[in-house]
Structure formats: structure tokens, C-alpha cells
Short mmCIF file of C-alpha atoms and ligand atoms in Angstrom, two decimals:
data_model
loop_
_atom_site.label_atom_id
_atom_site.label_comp_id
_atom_site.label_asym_id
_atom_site.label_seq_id
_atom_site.Cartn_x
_atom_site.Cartn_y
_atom_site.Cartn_z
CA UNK A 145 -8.17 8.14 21.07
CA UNK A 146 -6.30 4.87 21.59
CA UNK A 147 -3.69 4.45 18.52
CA UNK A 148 -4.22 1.76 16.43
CA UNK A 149 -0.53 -0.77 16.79
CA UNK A 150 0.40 -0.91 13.01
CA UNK A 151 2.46 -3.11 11.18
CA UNK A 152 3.14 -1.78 7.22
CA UNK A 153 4.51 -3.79 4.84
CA UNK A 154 5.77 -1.87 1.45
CA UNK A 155 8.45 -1.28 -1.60
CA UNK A 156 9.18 2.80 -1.33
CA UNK A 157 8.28 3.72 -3.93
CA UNK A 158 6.59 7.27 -4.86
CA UNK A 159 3.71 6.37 -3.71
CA UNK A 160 4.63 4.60 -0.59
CA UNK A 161 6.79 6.85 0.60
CA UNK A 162 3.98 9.56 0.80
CA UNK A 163 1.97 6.49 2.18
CA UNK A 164 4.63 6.33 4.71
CA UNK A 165 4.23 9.76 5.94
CA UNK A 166 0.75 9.99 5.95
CA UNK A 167 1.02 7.05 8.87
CA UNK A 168 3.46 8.51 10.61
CA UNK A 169 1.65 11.48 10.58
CA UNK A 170 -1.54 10.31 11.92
CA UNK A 171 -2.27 10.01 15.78
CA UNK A 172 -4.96 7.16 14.63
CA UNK A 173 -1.76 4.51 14.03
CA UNK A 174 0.65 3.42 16.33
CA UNK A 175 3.34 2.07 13.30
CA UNK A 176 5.48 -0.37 15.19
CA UNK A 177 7.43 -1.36 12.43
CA UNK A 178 7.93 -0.62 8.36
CA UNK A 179 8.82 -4.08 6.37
CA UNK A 180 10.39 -4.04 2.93
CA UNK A 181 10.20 -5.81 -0.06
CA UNK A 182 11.62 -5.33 -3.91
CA UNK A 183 8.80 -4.14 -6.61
CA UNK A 184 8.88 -1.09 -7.59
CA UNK A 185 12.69 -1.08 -7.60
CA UNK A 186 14.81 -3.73 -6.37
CA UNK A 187 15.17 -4.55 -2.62
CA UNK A 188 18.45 -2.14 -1.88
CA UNK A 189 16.73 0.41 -3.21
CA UNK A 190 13.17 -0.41 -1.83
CA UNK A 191 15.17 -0.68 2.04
CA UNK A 192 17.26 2.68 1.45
CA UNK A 193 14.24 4.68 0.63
CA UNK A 194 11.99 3.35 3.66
CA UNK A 195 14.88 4.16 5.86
CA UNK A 196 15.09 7.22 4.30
CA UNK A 197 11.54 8.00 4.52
CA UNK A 198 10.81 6.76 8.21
CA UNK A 199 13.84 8.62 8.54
CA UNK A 200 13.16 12.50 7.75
CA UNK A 201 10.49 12.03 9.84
CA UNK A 202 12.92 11.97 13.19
CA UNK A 203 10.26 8.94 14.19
CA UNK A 204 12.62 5.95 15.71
CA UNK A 205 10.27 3.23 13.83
CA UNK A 206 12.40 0.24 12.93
CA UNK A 207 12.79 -0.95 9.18
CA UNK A 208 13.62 -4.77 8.22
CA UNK A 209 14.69 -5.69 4.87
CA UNK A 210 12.62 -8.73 3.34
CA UNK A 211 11.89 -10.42 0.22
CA UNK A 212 14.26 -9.57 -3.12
CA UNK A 213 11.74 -12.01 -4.88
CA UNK A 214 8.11 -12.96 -5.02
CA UNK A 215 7.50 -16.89 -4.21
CA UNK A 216 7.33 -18.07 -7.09
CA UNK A 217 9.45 -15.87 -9.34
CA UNK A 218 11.42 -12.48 -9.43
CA UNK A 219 10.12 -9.29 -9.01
CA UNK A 220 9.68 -6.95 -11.73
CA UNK A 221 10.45 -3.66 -11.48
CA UNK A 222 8.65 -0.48 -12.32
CA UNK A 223 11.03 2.05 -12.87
CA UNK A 224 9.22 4.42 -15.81
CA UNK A 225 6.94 5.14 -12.74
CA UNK A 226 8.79 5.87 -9.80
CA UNK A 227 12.60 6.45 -11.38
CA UNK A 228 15.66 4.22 -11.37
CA UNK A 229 15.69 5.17 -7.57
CA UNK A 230 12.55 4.78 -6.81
CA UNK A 231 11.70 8.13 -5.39
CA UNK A 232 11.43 10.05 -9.11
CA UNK A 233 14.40 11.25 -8.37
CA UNK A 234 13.66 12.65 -4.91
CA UNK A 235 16.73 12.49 -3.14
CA UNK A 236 16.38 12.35 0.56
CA UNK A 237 19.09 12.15 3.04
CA UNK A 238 20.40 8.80 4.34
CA UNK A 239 17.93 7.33 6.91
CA UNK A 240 19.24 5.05 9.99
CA UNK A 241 20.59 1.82 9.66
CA UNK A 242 18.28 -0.93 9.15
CA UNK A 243 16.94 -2.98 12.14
CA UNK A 244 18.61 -6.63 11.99
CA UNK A 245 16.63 -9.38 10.82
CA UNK A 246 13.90 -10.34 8.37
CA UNK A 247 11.11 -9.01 7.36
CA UNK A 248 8.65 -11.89 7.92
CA UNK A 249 10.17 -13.06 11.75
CA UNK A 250 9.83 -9.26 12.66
CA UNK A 251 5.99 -9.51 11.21
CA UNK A 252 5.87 -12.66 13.43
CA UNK A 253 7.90 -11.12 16.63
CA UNK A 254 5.51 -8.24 16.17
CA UNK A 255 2.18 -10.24 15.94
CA UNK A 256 3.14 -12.52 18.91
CA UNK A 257 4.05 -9.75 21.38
CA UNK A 258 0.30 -8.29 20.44
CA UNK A 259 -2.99 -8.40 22.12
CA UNK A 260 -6.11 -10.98 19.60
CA UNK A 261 -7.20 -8.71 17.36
CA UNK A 262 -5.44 -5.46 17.64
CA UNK A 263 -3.08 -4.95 15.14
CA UNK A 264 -3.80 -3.06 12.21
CA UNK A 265 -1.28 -4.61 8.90
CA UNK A 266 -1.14 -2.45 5.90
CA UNK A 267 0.82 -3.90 2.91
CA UNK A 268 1.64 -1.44 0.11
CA UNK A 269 3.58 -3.25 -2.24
CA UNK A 270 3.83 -7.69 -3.17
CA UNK A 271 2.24 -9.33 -0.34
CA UNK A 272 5.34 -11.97 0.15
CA UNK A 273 6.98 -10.67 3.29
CA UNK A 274 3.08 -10.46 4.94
CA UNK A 275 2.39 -13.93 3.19
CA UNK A 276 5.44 -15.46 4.33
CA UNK A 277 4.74 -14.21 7.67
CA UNK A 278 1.79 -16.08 8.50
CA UNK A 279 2.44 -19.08 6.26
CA UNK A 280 5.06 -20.29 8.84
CA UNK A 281 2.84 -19.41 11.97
CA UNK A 282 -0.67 -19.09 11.37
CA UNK A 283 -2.09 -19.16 14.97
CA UNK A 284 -0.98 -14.91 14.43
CA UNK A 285 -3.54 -14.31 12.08
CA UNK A 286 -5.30 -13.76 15.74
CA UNK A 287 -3.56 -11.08 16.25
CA UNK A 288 -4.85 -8.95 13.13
CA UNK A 289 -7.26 -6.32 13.60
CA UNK A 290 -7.13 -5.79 9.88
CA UNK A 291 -5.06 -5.69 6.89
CA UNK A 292 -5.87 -3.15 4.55
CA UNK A 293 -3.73 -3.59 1.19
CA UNK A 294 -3.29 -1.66 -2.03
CA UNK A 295 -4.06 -4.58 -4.31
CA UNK A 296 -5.83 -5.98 -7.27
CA UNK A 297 -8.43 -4.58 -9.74
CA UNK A 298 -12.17 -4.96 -10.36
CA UNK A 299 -11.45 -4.04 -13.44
CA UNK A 300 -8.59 -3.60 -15.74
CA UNK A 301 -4.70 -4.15 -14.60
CA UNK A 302 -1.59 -1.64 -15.05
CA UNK A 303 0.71 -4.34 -15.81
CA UNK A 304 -1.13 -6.48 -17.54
CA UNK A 305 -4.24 -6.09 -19.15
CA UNK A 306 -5.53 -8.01 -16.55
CA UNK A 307 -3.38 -7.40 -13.31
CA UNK A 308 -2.84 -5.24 -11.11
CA UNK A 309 0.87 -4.56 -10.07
CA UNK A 310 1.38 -5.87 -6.89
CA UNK A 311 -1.01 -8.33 -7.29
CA UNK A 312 1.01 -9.81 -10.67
CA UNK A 313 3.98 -9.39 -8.65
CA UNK A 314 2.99 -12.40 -6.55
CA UNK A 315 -0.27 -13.50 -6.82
CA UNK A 316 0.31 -16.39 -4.60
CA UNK A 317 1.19 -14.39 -1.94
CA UNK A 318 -1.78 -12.48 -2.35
CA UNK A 319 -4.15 -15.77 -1.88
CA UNK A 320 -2.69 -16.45 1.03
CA UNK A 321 -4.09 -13.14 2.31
CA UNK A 322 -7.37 -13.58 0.80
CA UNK A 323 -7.57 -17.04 2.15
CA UNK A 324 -6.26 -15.65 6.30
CA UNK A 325 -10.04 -15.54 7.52
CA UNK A 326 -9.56 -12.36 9.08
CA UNK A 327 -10.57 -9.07 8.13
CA UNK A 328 -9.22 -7.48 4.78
CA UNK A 329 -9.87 -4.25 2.65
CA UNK A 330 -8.74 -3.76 -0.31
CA UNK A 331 -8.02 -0.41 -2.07
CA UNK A 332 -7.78 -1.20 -5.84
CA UNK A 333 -6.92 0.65 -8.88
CA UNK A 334 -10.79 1.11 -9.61
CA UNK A 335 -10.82 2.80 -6.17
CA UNK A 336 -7.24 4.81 -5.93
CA UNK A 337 -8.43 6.06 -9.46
CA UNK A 338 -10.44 8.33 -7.73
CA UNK A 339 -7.74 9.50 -5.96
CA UNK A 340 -6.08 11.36 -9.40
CA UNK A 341 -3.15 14.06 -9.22
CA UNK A 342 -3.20 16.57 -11.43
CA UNK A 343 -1.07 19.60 -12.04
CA UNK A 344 -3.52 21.85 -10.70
CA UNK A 345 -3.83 20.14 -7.72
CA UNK A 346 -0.12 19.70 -6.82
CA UNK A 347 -0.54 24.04 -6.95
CA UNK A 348 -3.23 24.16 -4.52
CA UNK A 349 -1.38 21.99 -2.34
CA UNK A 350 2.03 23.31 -2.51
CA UNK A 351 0.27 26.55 -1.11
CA UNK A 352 0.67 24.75 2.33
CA UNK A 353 3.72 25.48 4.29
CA UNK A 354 5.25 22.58 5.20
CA UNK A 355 8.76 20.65 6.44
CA UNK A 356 10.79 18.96 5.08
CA UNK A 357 8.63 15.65 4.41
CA UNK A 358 5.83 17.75 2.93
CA UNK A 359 8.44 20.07 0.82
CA UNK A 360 9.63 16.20 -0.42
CA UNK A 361 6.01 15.06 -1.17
CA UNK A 362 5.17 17.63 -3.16
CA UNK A 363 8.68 17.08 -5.20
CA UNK A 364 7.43 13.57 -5.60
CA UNK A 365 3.96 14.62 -7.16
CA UNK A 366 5.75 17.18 -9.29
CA UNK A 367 7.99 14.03 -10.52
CA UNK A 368 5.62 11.35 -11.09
CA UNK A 369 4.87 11.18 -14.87
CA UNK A 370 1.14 11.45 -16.04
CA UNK A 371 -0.55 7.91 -16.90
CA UNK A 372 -1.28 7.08 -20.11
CA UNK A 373 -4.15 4.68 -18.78
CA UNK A 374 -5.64 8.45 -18.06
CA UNK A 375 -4.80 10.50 -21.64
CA UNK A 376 -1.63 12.17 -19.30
CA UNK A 377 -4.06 14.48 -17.47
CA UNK A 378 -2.42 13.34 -14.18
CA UNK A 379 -1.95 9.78 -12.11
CA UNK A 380 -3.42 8.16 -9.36
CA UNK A 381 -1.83 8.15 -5.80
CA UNK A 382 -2.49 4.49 -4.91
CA UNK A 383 -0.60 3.57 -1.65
CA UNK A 384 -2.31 6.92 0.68
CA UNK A 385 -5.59 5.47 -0.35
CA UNK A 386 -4.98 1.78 1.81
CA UNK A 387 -3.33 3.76 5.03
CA UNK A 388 -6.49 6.68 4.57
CA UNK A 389 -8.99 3.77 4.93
CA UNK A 390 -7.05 2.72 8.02
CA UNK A 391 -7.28 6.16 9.55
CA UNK A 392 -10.77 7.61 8.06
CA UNK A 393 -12.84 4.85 6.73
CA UNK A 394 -15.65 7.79 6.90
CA UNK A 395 -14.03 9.14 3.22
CA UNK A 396 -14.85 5.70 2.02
CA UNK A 397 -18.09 3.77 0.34
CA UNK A 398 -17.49 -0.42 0.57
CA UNK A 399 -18.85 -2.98 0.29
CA UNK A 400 -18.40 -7.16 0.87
CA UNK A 401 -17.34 -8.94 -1.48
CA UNK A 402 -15.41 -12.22 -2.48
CA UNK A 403 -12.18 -12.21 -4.21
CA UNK A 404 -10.11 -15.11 -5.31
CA UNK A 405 -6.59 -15.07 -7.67
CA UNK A 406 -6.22 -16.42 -11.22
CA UNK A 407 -3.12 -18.32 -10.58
CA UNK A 408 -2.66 -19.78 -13.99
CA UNK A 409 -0.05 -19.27 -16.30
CA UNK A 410 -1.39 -17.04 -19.15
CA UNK A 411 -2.59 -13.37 -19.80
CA UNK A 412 -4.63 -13.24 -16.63
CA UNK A 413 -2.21 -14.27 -14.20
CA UNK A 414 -2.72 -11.96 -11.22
CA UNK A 415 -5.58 -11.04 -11.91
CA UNK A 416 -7.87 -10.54 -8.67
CA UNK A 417 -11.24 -12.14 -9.85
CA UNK A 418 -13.44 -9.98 -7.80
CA UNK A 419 -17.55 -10.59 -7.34
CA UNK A 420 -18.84 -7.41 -6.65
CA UNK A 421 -22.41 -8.66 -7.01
CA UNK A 422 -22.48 -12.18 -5.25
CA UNK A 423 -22.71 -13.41 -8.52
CA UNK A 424 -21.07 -16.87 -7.21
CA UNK A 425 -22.78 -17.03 -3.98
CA UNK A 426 -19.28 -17.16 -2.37
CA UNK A 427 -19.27 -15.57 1.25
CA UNK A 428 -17.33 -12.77 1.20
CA UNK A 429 -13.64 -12.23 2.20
CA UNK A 430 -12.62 -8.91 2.16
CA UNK A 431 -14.42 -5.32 2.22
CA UNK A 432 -13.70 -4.02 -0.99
CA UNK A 433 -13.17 -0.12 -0.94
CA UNK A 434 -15.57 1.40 -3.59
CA UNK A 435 -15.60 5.13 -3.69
CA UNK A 436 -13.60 8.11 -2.35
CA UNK A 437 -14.07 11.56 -0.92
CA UNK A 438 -11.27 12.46 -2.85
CA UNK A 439 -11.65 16.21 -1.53
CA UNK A 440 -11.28 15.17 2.05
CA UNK A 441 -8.67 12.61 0.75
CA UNK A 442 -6.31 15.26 -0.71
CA UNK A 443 -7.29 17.49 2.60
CA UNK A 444 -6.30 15.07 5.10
CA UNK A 445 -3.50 13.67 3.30
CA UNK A 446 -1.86 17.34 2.82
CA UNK A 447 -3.39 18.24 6.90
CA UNK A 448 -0.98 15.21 8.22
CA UNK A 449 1.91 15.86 5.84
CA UNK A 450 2.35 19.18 6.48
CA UNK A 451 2.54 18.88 10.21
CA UNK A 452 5.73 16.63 9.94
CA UNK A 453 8.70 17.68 10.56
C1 BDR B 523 0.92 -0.20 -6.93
O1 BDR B 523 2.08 -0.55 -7.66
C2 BDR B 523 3.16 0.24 -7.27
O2 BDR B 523 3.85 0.69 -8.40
C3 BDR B 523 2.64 1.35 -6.42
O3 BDR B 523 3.56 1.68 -5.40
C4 BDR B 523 1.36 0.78 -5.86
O4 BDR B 523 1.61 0.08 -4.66
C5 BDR B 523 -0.11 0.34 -7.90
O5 BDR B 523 -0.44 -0.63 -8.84
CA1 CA B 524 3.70 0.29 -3.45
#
């Protein structure tokens, strides 16, 4: 198996920290570098935990600090999910320093050194760093294999009634994905519902032996508070879902389907206007993830984890 070259883009973050070690885990990705951006916590927090994360791993996979704001506006934080530090109060030990520079030029640096269409980009949190990225030079878009983001909503938002997170964090960024031309998949909240923690669960897994990265994803499950959105039976684990499609697309149903942003000022506001059916007769532009083996999900996820150191 030739390694995929991987490029992911994310704001650590519960969930993208476990995200984080279920790449680094997986002999399918070749991750090249780990981008940050503010969202779930602010920026210094976002960059200490990636470093952190990347770090307990003993994998020598530079992290770049990049956007403390979306384009448009700030970033707003989500600290009643993941804690005041991100993590749920996970603490981890300090990772290495971060790699100079910003986020977007080492997107760019990265892209330009690459083959046409071989690198895999997964973004996990606001889009900005990835949109900034090929905003200033497009001709990279070449160089994608794929982004795969956790993004969006057919359905109903979780910061809005009609937005999704990271998508309401900066929806313009976000069109300037949907609008690359090269192949996208999106994991939604419709889709990483399926992928629902419960108490239970967390038991069954924490039978696995494990290191230290496992021993600190289990703390994080054990920490993450049940969602109302769900009557506090458990909570979804979002960011795994977009790096599992990137490594097993078998565990996955999709389908085509056009997307486009509600950029207006109002209630809807980043709100990913998605037509499952073709009901516009718009060609698609992305492959939107639809169902989830979430058996085989939870199996491979805990397979990979466990292994680490
Ligand atoms: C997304 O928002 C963040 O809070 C999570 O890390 C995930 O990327 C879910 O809406
Ligand atoms: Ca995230």
C-alpha cells in the first residue's frame, strides 16, 4: 500500500485530537503536516493542543499556527463542549515547538512540492487557513487528491438552528472550498450522528489495552458532556468520521450532490444549502457522506488508537 501524502487542517479540540490520532495511526495516510486554526478554543490553545497531540504520538509531523479569525469576522468559541482548554480537561504533556511560519504558505509550500493530484487535505475545524491557502495560489488546487472536511448539515445546525459549527464559523471560507473544482466529501452532522458515544460504549472500548494516546482518548470520551440535541444519551464524535472516510471509504454510503453557502446576514447564515435530490439540476460538487458502519467505525477507530504509542 502506497500512503496517501496528507495535509490536515484543524482546531484541537476533543474531537480533533482523537481525529489526529486516528491519522497518525493509519498506514493509509502519509500526514505531512497538521495546520491550526482558533474555533473551538482560541488559536493558543487550538496550536498547544495539536502540538501536544502530534506530540504523544513521538511522530516528528510539523504543526503551523494559522488563522486567530475567520475572514470575515472572529471566531467563536465552543468551550461548554470541549472545556476552557479545549481537551475537556485532558491534560497532555507539552508537545514540540511549533514549526515557523503560517499556516496557509505551509498549505501552499506543501501543495507545490507535490505530485497533480496526490494529496489528500482533511480540514477539521473553519476552513480559513485551507481557504486562504488556495485563494492566493489557485493553480495548487492541482495538487489535491481530495479534501474531505467535517462540515455543514443537511439538516439542522449545532450553533444555529441552521448551521453547522465550522461551517458558521466562516462560511466564506467554506465556499471557496465548495467552489475549488476538485474533489470534496463532506462528513456532516447528519452523517457523524451516526457515529454516537455513549457510556456503554466508552466501557467496551476502554477494555482495550492501550498507550498513552489511547489511555488519553478514552479520558476525552469520558469528558465530553452528553448533547442535548440527543436527550443526553451520549454525543457524536464528528472529526474521526472525515479522516475514517479518507482511510476506509468502504464503512461509508454517499452520494453526489451539490452544495452551496447561505452567505447572508440573518438566522441562516452558514448554513450549507445541500440538494440531496438534484432538486436544482445543479451538477454536483462534492460527495456527500450519507451513512456509517458505525460498528466498524468504533472498531477501526479503537484498532489504530490503541496501537500508538
Ligand atoms: C465540529 O465543531 C467542532 O466543535 C468539532 O471539533 C467539529 O469539528 C462539529 O460541529
Ligand atoms: Ca474540529
Amino acid at each position: 500500500m502506497i500512503p496517501k501524502p496528507c495535509i490536515i487542517d484543524c482546531d484541537p479540540g476533543t474531537d480533533d485530537a482523537i481525529a489526529l490520532w486516528l491519522a497518525l495511526a493509519s498506514p493509509e495516510l502519509d500526514v505531512r503536516l497538521v495546520t491550526v486554526a482558533g474555533g473551538n478554543v482560541g488559536l493558543a490553545r487550538t496550536t498547544a493542543n495539536a502540538r501536544a497531540v502530534v506530540g504523544l504520538t513521538g511522530r516528528a509531523v510539523p504543526v503551523v499556527a494559522g488563522a486567530e479569525r475567520s475572514l470575515l469576522a472572529d471566531f467563536r468559541a465552543e468551550p461548554a463542549v470541549h472545556g476552557s482548554d479545549g481537551l475537556g480537561g485532558v491534560a497532555l504533556p507539552e508537545g514540540p515547538p511549533l514549526a515557523p511560519g503560517i499556516a496557509a504558505d505551509a498549505i501552499r509550500a506543501e501543495l507545490r512540492a507535490a505530485a497533480p493530484h496526490s494529496v489528500t487535505v482533511i480540514g477539521l475545524g473553519p476552513a480559513t487557513n485551507l481557504a486562504l491557502a488556495f485563494a492566493t495560489e489557485p493553480a495548487l488546487a492541482d495538487r489535491v487528491a481530495e479534501i474531505v472536511l467535517m462540515s455543514g448539515a443537511w439538516s439542522e445546525g449545532n450553533i444555529t438552528p441552521a448551521a453547522e459549527f465550522n461551517a458558521w464559523n466562516d462560511p466564506e471560507a467554506l465556499a471557496v472550498l465548495l467552489n475549488l473544482g476538485r474533489p470534496l466529501a463532506i462528513a456532516t452532522l447528519d452523517l457523524t450522528a451516526q457515529a454516537f458515544v455513549t457510556p456503554d460504549l466508552v466501557a467496551r472500548l476502554a477494555q482495550r489495552p492501550g498507550g498513552a494516546c489511547w489511555q488519553a482518548a478514552l479520558a476525552i470520551l469520558r469528558a465530553l458532556p452528553a448533547s442535548k440535541r440527543f436527550g443526553h444519551r451520549g454525543f457524536p464524535l464528528h472529526d474521526p468520521c472525515a479522516v475514517a472516510w479518507a482511510i476506509a471509504p468502504g464503512l461509508f454510503g454517499a452520494r453526489p450532490a451539490h452544495a452551496e453557502m447561505d452567505l447572508a446576514p440573518g438566522p441562516s447564515r452558514g448554513r450549507t444549502v445541500i440538494d440531496r435530490w438534484g432538486r436544482l439540476g445543479r451538477a454536483p460538487n462534492l460527495t456527500l457522506l450519507e451513512t456509517l458502519d458505525a460498528p466498524a467505525f468504533f472498531a477501526l477507530l479503537a484498532e489504530r488508537v490503541a496501537a500508538l504509542p
